[in-house]
PDB file of C-alpha atoms in Angstrom:
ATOM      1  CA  UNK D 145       0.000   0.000   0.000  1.00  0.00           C
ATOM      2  CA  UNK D 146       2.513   2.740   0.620  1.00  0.00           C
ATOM      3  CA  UNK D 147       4.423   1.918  -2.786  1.00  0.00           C
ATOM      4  CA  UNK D 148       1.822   2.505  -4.620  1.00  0.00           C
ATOM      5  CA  UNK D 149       0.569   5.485  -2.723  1.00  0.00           C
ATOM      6  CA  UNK D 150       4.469   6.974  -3.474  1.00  0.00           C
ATOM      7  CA  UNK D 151       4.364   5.538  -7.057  1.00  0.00           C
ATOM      8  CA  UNK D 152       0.913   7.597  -7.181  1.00  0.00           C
ATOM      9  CA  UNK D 153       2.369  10.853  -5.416  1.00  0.00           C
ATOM     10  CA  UNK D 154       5.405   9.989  -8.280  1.00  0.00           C
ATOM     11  CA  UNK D 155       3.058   9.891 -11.501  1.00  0.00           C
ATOM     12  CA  UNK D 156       1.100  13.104  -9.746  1.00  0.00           C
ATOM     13  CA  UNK D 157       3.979  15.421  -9.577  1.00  0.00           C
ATOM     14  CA  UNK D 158       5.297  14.139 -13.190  1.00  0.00           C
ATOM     15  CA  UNK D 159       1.831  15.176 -14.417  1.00  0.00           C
ATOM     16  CA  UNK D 160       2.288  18.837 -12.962  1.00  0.00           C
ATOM     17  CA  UNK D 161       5.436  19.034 -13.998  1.00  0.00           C
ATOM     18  CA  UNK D 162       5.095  17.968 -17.304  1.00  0.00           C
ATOM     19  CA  UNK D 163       2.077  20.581 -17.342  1.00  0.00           C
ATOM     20  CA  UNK D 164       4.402  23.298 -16.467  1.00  0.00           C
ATOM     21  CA  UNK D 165       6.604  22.279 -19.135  1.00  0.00           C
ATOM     22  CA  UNK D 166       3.799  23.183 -22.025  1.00  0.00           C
ATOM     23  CA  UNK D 167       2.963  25.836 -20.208  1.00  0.00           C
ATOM     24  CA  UNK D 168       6.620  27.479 -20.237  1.00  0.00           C
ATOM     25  CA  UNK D 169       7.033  26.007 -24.344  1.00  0.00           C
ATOM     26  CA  UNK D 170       3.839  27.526 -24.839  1.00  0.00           C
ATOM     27  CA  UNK D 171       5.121  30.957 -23.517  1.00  0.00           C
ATOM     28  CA  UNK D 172       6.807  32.211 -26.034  1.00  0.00           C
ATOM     29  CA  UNK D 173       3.630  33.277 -27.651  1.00  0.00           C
ATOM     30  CA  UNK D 174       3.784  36.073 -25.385  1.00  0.00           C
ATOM     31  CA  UNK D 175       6.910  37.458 -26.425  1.00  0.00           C
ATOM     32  CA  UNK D 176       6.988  40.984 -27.797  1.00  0.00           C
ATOM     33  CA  UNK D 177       7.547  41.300 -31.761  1.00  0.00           C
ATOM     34  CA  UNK D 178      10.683  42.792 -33.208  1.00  0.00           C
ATOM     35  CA  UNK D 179      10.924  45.956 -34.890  1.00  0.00           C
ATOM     36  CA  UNK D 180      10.672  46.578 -38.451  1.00  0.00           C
ATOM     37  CA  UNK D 181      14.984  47.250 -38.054  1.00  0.00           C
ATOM     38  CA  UNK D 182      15.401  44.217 -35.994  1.00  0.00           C
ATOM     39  CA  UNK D 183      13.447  41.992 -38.258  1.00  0.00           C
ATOM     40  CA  UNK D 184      16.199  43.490 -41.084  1.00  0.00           C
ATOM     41  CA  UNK D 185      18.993  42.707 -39.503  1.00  0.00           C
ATOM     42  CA  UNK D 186      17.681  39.225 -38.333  1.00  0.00           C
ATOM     43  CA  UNK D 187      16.889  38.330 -42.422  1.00  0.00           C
ATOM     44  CA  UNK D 188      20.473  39.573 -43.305  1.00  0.00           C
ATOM     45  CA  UNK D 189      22.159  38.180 -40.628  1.00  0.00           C
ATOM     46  CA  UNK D 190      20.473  33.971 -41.363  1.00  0.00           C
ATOM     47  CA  UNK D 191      21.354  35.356 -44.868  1.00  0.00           C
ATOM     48  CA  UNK D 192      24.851  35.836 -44.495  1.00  0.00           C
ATOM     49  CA  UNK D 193      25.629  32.645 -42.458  1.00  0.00           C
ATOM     50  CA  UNK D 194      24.064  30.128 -44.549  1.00  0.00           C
ATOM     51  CA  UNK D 195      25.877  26.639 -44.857  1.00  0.00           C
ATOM     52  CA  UNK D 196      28.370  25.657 -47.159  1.00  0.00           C
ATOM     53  CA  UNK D 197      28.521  25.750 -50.213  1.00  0.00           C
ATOM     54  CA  UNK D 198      27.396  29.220 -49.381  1.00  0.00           C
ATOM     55  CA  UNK D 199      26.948  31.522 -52.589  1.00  0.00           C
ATOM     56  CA  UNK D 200      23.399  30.673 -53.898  1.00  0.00           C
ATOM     57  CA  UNK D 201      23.343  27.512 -53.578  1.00  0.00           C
ATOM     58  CA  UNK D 202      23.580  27.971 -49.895  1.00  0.00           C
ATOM     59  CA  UNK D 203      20.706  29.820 -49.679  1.00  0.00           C
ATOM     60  CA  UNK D 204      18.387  27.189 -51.523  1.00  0.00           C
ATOM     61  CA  UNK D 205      19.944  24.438 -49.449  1.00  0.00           C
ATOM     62  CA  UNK D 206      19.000  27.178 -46.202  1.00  0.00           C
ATOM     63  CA  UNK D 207      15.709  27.516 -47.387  1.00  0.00           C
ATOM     64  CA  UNK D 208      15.039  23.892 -48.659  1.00  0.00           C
ATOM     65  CA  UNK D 209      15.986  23.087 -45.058  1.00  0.00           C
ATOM     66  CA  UNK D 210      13.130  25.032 -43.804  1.00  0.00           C
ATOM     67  CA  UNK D 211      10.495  22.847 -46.035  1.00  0.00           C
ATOM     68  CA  UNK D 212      11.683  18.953 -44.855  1.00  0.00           C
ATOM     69  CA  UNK D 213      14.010  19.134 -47.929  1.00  0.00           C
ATOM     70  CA  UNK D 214      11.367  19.873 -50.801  1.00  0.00           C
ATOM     71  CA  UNK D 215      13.207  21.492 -53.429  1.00  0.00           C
ATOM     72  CA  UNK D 216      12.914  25.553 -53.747  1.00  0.00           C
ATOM     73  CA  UNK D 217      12.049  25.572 -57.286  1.00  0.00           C
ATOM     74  CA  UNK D 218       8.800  23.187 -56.184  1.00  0.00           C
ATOM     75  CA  UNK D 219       8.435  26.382 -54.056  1.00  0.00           C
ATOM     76  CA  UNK D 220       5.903  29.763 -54.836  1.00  0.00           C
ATOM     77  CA  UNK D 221       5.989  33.122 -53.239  1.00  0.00           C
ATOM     78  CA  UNK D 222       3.043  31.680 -51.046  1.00  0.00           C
ATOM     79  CA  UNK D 223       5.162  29.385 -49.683  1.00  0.00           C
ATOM     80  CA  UNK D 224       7.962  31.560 -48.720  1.00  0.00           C
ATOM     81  CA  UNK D 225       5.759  34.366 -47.097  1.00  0.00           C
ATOM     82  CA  UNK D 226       4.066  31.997 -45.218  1.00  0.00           C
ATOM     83  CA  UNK D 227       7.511  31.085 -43.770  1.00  0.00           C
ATOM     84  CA  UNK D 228       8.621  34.481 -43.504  1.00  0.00           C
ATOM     85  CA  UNK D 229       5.738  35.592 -41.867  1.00  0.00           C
ATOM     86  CA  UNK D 230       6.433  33.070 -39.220  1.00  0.00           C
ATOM     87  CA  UNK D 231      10.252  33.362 -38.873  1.00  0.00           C
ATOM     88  CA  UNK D 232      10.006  37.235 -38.738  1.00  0.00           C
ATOM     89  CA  UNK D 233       7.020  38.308 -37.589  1.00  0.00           C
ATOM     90  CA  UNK D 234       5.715  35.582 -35.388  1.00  0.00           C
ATOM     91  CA  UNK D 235       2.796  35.189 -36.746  1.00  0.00           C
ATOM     92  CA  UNK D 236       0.451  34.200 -40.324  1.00  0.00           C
ATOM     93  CA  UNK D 237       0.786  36.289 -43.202  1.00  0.00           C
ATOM     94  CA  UNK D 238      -3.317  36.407 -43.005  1.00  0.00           C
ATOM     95  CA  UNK D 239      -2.654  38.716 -39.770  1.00  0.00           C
ATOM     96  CA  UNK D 240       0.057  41.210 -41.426  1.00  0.00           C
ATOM     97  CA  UNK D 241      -0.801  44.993 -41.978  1.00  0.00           C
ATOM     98  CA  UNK D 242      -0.218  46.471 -45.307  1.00  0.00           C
ATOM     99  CA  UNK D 243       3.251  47.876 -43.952  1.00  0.00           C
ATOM    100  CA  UNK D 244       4.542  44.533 -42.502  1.00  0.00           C
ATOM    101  CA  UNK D 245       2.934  42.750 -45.901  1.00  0.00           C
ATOM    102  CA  UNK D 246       5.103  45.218 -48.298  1.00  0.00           C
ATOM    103  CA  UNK D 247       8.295  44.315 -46.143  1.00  0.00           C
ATOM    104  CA  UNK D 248       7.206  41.008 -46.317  1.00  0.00           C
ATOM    105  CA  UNK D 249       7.643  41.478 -50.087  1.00  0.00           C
ATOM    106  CA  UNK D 250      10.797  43.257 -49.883  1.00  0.00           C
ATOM    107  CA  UNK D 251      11.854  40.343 -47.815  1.00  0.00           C
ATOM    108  CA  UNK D 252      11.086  37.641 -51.021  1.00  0.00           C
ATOM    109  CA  UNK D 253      12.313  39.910 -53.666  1.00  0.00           C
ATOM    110  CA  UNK D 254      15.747  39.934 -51.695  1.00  0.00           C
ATOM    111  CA  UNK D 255      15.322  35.939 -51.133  1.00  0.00           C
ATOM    112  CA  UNK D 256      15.000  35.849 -54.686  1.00  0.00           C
ATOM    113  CA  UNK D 257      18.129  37.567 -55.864  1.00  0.00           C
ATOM    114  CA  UNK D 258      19.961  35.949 -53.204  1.00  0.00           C
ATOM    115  CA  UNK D 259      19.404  32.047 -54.451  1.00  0.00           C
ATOM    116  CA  UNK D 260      19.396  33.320 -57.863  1.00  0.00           C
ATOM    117  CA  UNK D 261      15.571  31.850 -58.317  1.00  0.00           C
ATOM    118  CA  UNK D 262      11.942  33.169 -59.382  1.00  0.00           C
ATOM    119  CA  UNK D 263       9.764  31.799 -57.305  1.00  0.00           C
ATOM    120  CA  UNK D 264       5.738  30.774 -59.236  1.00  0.00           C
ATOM    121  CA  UNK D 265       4.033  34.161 -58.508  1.00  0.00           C
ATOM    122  CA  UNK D 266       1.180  32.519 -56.744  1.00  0.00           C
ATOM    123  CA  UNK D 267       0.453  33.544 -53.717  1.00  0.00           C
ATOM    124  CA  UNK D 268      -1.359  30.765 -51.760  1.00  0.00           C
ATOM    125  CA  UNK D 269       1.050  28.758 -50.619  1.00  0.00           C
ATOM    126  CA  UNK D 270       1.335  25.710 -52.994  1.00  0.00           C
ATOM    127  CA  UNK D 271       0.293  22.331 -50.709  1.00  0.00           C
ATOM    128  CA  UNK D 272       0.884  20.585 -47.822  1.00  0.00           C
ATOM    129  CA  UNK D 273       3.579  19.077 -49.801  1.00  0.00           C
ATOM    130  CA  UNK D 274       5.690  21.878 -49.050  1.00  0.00           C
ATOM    131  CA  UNK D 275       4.660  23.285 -45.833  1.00  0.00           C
ATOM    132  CA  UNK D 276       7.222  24.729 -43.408  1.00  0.00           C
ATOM    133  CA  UNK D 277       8.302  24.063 -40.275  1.00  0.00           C
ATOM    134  CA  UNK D 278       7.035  26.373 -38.314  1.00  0.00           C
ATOM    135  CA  UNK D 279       7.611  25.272 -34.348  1.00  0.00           C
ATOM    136  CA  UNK D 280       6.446  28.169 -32.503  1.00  0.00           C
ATOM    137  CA  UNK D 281       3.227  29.353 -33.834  1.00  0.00           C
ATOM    138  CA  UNK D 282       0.608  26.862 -32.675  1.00  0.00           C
ATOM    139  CA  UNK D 283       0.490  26.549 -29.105  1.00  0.00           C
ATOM    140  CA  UNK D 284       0.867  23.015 -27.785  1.00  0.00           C
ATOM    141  CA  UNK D 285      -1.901  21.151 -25.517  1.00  0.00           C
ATOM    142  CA  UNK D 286      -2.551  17.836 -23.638  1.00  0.00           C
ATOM    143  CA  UNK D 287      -4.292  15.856 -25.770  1.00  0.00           C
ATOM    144  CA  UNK D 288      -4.598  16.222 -29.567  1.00  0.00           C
ATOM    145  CA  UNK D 289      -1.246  17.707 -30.183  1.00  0.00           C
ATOM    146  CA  UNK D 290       0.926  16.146 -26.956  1.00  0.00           C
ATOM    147  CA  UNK D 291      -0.339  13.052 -25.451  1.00  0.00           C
ATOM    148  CA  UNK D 292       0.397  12.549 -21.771  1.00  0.00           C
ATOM    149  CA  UNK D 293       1.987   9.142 -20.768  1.00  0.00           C
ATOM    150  CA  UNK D 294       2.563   7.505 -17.045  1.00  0.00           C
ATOM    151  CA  UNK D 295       6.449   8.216 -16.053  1.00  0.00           C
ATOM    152  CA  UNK D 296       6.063   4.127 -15.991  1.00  0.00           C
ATOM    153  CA  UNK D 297       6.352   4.694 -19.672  1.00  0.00           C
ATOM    154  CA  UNK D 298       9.207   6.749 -20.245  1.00  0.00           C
ATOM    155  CA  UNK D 299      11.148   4.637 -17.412  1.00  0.00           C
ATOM    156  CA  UNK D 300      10.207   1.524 -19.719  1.00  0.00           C
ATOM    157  CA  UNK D 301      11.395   2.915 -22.882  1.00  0.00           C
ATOM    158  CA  UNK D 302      15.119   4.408 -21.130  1.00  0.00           C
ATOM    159  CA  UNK D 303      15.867   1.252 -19.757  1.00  0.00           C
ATOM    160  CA  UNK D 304      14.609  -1.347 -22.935  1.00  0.00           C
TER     161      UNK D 304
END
């Protein structure tokens, strides 16, 4: 009886402090956004450290990177905003103003030139096919994103 009232009081504090956990991932939703100047420096900056081979080709291998590896011609202007969006403004495009939308723009045209590629004018982005990874703008929750297991589990799994 009192090991499995301890393994109870065990699984109990796991729970709250696996809670705490989403709750402190899920916190960076309250961050404030960067300037319109920070956000420039920020695109230069992942601009001017891509990987090797660097040059253009670097930049499509950077920005392939960002879609699970789908090539960047497969890629439209949709696409790439949609990524953007989320890398520089925290956020979907769908929630820009018409200022942060035209340096949105600026942000593609300069994308562009710098992999030496025209991306498909469309807008929308293209499919699921070639979505982004996008990590921090849906929130995480217990249940149909992160599924709680017993600490039993995880012990299980280290130790198999």
């Amino acid at each position: 009886r009192g090991l499995a009232c301890g393994w109870l009081a065990t699984e109990v504090a796991f729970y709250i402090r696996s809670h705490r956990q989403l709750q402190e991932a899920n916190s960076v939703f309250d961050t404030p956004g960067l300037s319109a100047d920070q956000r420039s420096k920020l695109f230069h900056r992942c601009l001017d450290a891509v990987p090797m081979p660097g040059g253009y080709q670097g930049v499509r291998k950077f920005v392939s990177g960002w879609f699970f590896g789908a090539p960047v011609e497969s890629l439209n202007r949709g696409d790439i905003r949609q990524w953007l969006a989320w890398g520089l403004f925290e956020t979907h495009e769908c929630l820009l103003g018409p200022e942060e939308r035209a340096e949105l723009s600026e942000y593609v045209a300069v994308l562009e030139k710098r992999a030496n590629i025209q991306f498909n004018h469309s807008e929308m982005p293209s499919s699921s096919r070639s979505c982004c990874m996008t990590p921090t703008l849906e929130p995480f929750s217990f249940g149909q994103q992160v599924l709680h297991l017993p600490l039993m589990f995880y012990l299980c799994v280290a130790f198999a």
